[in-house]
Coordinates of C-alpha atoms in Angstrom, one line a residue:
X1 CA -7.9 -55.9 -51.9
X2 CA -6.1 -52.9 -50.6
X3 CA -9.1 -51.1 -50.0
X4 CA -10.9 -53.5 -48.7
X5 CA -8.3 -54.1 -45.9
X6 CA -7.9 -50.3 -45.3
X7 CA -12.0 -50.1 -44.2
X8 CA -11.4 -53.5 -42.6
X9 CA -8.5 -51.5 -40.1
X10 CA -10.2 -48.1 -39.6
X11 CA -13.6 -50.7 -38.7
X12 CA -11.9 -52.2 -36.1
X13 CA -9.8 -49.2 -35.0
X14 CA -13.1 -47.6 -34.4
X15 CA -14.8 -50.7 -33.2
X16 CA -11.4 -50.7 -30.1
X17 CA -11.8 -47.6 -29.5
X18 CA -15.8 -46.2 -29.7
X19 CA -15.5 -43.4 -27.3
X20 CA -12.5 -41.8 -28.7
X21 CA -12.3 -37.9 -28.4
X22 CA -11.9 -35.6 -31.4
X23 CA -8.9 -33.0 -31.4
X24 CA -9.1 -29.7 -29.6
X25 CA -9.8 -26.6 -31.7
X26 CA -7.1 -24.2 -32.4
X27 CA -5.9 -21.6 -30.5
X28 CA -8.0 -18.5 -31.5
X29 CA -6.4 -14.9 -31.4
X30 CA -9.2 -14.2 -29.0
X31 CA -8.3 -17.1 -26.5
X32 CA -11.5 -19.4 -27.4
X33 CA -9.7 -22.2 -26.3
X34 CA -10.3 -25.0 -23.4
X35 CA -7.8 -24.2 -20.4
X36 CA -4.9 -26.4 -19.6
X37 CA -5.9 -28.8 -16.8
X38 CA -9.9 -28.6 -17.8
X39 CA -11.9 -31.4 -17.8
X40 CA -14.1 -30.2 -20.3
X41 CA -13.6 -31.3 -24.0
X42 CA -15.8 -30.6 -27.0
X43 CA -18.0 -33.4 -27.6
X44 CA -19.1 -35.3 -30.5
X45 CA -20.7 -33.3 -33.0
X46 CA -23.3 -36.3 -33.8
X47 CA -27.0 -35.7 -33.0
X48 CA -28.1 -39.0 -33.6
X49 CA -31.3 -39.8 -35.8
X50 CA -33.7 -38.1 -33.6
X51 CA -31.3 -34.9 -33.4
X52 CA -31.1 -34.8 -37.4
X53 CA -34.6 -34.8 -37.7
X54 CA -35.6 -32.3 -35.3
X55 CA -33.2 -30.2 -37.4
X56 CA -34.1 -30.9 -40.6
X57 CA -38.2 -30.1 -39.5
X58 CA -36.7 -26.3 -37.7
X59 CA -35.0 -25.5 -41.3
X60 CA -38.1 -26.5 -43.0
X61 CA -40.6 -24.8 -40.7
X62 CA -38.0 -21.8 -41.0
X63 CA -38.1 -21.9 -45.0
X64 CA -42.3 -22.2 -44.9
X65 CA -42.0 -19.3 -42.9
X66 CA -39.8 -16.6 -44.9
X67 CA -39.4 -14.3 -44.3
X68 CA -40.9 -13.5 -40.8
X69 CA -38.4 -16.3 -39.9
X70 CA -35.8 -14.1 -40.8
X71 CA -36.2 -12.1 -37.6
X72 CA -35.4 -15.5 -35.5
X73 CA -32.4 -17.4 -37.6
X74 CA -30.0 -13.8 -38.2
X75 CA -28.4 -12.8 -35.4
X76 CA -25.4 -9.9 -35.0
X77 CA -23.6 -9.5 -32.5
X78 CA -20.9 -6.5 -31.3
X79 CA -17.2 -6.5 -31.7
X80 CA -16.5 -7.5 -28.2
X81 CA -19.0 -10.0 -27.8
X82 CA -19.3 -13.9 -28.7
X83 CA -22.1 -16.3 -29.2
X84 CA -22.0 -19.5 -27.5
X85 CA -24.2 -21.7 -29.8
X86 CA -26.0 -25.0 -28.0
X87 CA -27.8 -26.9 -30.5
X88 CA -30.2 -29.6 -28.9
X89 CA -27.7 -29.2 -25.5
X90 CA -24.2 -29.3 -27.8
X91 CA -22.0 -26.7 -28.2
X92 CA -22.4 -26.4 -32.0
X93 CA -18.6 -26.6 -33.5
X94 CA -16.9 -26.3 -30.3
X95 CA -16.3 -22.5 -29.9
X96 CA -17.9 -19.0 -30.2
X97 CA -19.5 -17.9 -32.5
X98 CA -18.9 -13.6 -33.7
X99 CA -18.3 -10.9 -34.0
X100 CA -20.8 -9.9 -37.2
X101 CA -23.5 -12.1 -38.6
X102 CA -24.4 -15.3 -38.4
X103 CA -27.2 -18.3 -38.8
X104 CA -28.7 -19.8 -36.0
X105 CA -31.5 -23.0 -36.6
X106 CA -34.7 -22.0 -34.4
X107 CA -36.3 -23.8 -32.3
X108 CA -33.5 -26.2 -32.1
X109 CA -30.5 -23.9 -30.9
X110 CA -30.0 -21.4 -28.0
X111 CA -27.4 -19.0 -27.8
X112 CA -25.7 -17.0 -24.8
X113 CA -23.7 -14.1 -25.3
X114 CA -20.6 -13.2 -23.8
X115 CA -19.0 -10.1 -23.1
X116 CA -15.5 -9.9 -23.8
X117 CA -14.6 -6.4 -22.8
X118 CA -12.6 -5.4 -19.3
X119 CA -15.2 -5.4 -16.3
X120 CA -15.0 -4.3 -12.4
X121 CA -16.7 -4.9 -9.2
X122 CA -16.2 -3.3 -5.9
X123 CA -15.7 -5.9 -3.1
X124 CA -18.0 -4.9 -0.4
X125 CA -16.1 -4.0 2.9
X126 CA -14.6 -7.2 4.4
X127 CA -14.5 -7.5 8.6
X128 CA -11.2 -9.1 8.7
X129 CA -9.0 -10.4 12.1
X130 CA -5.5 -9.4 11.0
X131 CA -2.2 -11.8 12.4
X132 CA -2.0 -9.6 15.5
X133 CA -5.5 -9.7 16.7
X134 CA -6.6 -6.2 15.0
X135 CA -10.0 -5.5 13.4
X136 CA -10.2 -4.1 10.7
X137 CA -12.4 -3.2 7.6
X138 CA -11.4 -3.5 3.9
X139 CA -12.8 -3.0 0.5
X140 CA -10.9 -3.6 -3.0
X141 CA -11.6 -3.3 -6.7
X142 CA -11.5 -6.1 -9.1
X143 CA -10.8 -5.7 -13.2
X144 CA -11.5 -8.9 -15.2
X145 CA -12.2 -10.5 -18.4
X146 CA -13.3 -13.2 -20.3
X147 CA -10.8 -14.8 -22.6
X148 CA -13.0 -18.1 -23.1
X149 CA -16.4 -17.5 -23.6
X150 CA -16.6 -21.4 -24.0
X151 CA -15.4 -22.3 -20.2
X152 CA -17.8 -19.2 -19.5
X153 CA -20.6 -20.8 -20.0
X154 CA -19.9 -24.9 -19.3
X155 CA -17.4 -24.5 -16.7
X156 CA -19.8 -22.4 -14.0
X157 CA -23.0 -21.3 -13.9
X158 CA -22.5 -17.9 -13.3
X159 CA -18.9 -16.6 -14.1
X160 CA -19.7 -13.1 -12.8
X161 CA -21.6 -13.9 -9.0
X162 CA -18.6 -16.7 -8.7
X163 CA -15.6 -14.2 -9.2
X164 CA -17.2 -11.5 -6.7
X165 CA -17.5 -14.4 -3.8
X166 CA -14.0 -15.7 -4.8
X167 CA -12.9 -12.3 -4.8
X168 CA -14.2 -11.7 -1.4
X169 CA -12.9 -15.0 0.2
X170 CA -9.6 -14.6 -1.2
X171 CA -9.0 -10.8 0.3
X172 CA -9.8 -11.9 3.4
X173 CA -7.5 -15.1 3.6
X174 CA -4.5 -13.0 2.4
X175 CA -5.5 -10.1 4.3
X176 CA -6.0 -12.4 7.6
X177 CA -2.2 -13.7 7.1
X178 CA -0.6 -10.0 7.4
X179 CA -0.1 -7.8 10.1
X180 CA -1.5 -4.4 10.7
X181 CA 1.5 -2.5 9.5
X182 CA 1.8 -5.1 6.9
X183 CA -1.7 -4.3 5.6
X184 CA -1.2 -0.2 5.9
X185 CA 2.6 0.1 4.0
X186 CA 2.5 -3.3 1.5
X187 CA -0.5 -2.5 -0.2
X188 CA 1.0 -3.1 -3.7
X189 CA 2.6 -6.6 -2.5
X190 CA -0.6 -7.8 -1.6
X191 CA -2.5 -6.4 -4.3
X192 CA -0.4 -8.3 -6.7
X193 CA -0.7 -11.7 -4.2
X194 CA -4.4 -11.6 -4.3
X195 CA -4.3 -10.7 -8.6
X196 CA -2.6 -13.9 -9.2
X197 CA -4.4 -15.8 -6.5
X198 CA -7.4 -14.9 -8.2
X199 CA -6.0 -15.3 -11.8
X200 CA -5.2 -19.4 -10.8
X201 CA -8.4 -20.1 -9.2
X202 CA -10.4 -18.2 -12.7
X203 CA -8.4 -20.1 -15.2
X204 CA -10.7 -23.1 -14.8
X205 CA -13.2 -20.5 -16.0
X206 CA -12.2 -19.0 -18.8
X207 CA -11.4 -15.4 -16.6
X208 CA -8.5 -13.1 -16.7
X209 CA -8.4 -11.5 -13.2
X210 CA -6.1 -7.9 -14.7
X211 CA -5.2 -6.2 -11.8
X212 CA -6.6 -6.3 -7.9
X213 CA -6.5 -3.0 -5.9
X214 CA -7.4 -2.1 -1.7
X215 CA -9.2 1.0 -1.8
X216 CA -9.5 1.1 1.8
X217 CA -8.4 0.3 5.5
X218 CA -10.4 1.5 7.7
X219 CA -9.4 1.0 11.4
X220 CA -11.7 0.8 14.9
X221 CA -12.4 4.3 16.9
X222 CA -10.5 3.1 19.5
X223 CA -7.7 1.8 17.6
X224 CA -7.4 4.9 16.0
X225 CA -7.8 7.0 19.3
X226 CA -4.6 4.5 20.7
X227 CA -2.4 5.3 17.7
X228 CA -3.2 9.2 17.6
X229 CA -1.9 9.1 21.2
X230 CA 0.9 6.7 20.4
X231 CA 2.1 9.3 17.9
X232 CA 1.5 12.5 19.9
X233 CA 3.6 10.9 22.2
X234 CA 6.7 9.9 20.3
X235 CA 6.8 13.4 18.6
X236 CA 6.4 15.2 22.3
X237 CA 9.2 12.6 23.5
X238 CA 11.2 13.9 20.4
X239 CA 10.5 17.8 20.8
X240 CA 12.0 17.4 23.9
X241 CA 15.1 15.6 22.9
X242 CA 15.5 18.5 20.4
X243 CA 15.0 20.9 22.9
X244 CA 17.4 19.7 25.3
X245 CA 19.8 19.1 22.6
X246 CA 19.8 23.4 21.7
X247 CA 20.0 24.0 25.6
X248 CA 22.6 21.9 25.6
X249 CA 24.6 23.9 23.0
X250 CA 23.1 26.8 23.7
X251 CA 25.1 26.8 27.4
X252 CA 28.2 25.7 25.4
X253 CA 28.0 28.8 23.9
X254 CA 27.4 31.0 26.6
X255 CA 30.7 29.2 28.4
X256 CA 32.4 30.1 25.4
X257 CA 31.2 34.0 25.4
X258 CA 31.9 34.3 29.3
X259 CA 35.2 33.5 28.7
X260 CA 36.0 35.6 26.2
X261 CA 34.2 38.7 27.9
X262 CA 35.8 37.8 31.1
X263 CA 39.7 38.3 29.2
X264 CA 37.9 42.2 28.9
X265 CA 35.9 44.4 31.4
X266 CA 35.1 46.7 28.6
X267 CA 33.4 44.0 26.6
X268 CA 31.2 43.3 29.5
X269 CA 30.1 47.2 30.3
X270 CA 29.7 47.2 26.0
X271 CA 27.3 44.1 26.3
X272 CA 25.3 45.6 29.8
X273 CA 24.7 48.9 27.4
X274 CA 23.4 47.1 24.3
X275 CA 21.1 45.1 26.9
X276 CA 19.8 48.4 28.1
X277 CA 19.6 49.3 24.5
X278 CA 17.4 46.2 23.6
X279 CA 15.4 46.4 26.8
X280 CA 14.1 49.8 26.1
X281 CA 13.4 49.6 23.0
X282 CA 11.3 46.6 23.2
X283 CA 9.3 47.5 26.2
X284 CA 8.9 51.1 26.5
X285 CA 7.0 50.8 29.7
X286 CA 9.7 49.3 31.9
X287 CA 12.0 51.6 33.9
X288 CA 15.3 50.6 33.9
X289 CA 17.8 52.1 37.0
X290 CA 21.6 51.2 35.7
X291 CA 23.5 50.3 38.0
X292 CA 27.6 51.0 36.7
X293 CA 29.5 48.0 37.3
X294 CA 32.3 48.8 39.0
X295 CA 30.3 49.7 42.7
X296 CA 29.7 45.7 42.2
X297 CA 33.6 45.4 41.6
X298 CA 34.1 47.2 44.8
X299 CA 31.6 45.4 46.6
X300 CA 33.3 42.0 45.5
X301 CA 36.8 43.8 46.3
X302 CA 35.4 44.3 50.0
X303 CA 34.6 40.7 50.4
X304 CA 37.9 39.8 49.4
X305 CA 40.0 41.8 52.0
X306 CA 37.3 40.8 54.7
X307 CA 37.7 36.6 54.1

C-alpha cells in the first residue's frame, strides 16, 4: 500500500505541474553555463515517439553502413573549441560537447562549433559630435571571448557581427558624452567605461568583452590648424614673459654694478680697457679711437661752473 500511494503522489505531482522545468547543469570550469537573468533554459530532453524513431532508423542506417559511416558519426574537435549538439532542433544534454572525441547520430543531429580562444576586431573609424560641438574621428580595438558556447548559439544569431555593431554604437554614445580634452587625456577612463558597457550588454550572450582600447583620435584640418596657432601663441606669449622677466633682472644688475663702479673711477677706466679689449678681439675690422675719460670729466666740470 506504501508503494502504491507513493506512484499515486508523484502521478498527480506531475499531473499539477506538466510543464515543470528540469534543473540547470552545473557550473563547468569552462563557463558552459546559462547566464544569470537569461530566459533561456534547457528544455526537455524527450523527443516524443516520432523523435525516437527517427533516431533509432539514423543508428541503424549508420550500423548497415560501417564503416563508411564512421566518417560521419566521429567527430574531434581542438582544445579550445566546443560542439554545440542539436538533435532533431534540441540541444542534446544541455551543454557543449569537447574537447576530443565524440559520437554524433547522422542524419538526425547538427553540430556548431565554437571557438573558445581570445578574438579581436578593429572598430572601423567612428564620425562622432563630441559635448562641445567638435568632430571628430575614432577607431578602437576590441578583445573578446566566448565563455558559453550554449548562449552562443540560442541566444543570437550571430555572436561575432552582433558584438562589432554593439561595439560600434557603444564608442560612440560614450564618446558623444565627453569633451574634446576629455577624449584626448582620459583615454584609459573611457577605455575601461566602454569594456564594462560592452561586458553587461554580452552577458546575455555568452561573451566576455577582455579589455577595449582607442587607437586613435583624429581631429579636422581646421581644428588642428586652430590649435597649432592656439599653442604657438601661448608659448610666444610666454617667451616674452621670460624675456622681460631677465631684462628685468638683468637692469637690476647693472644698477647694482654702476653703483659699485661709481664708489671708484679706476674701476670704470679698468672696465672701458677690458671693453676695448673684447671689442678688438672680436671684430678685428673695427677701428676703435679711445677717448681717455677724464677730457669727459673736464667737460662735465665746465658745465658745472657755467650753471
Amino acid at each position: 500500500m506504501s508503494s502504491a500511494s507513493g506512484v499515486t503522489v508523484e502521478m498527480r505531482s506531475n499531473l499539477i505541474e506538466p510543464n515543470r522545468v528540469s534543473p540547470e547543469p552545473e557550473a563547468s570550469n569552462q563557463g558552459q553555463q546559462y547566464s544569470k537573468g537569461s530566459e533561456l533554459r534547457p528544455t526537455s530532453s524527450s523527443l516524443g515517439c516520432c523523435g525516437y524513431l527517427l533516431v533509432a532508423l539514423a543508428v541503424l542506417l549508420t550500423l548497415l553502413t560501417l564503416p563508411l559511416s564512421m566518417l560521419v558519426f566521429i567527430k574531434i574537435i581542438k582544445e579550445y573549441e566546443r560542439a554545440v549538439i542539436f538533435r532533431l532542433g534540441r540541444i542534446v544534454s544541455g551543454r557543449a560537447k569537447g574537447p576530443g572525441l565524440f559520437l554524433i547520430v547522422p542524419c538526425v543531429d547538427q553540430i556548431r562549433i565554437v571557438d573558445l580562444r581570445t578574438l579581436m576586431f578593429d572598430v572601423p573609424p567612428q564620425a562622432i559630435l563630441t559635448r562641445d560641438s567638435v568632430t571628430v574621428s575614432v577607431d578602437a580595438v576590441v578583445y573578446y571571448k566566448v565563455v558559453n558556447p550554449i548562449l552562443s548559439v540560442t541566444a543570437v544569431s550571430d555572436v561575432d557581427s552582433s558584438t562589432k555593431y554593439l561595439a560600434q554604437t557603444t564608442l560612440r554614445n560614450v564618446l558623444g558624452s565627453r569633451t574634446l580634452s576629455e577624449i584626448l587625456s582620459e583615454r584609459d577612463a573611457m577605455s575601461q567605461s566602454i569594456s564594462s558597457i560592452l561586458d553587461e550588454a554580452t552577458d546575455p550572450w555568452g561573451v566576455k568583452v577582455e579589455r577595449v582600447e582607442v587607437k586613435d583620435v583624429r581631429l579636422p584640418q581646421q581644428l588642428q590648424r586652430s590649435m597649432a596657432a592656439e599653442a604657438e601663441a601661448n608659448r610666444d606669449a610666454k617667451a616674452k614673459v621670460i624675456a622681460a622677466d631677465g631684462e628685468m633682472k638683468a637692469s637690476r644688475s647693472l644698477k647694482e654694478a654702476a653703483d659699485i663702479m661709481s664708489e671708484s673711477p679706476a674701476a670704470l677706466q679698468l672696465r672701458y680697457l677690458q671693453t676695448l679689449t673684447t671689442i678688438s678681439a672680436e671684430k678685428n675690422s673695427t677701428v676703435i679711437f679711445p677717448l681717455p675719460i677724464e677730457i669727459l670729466s673736464h667737460f662735465n666740470a665746465g658745465r658745472t661752473k657755467v650753471s
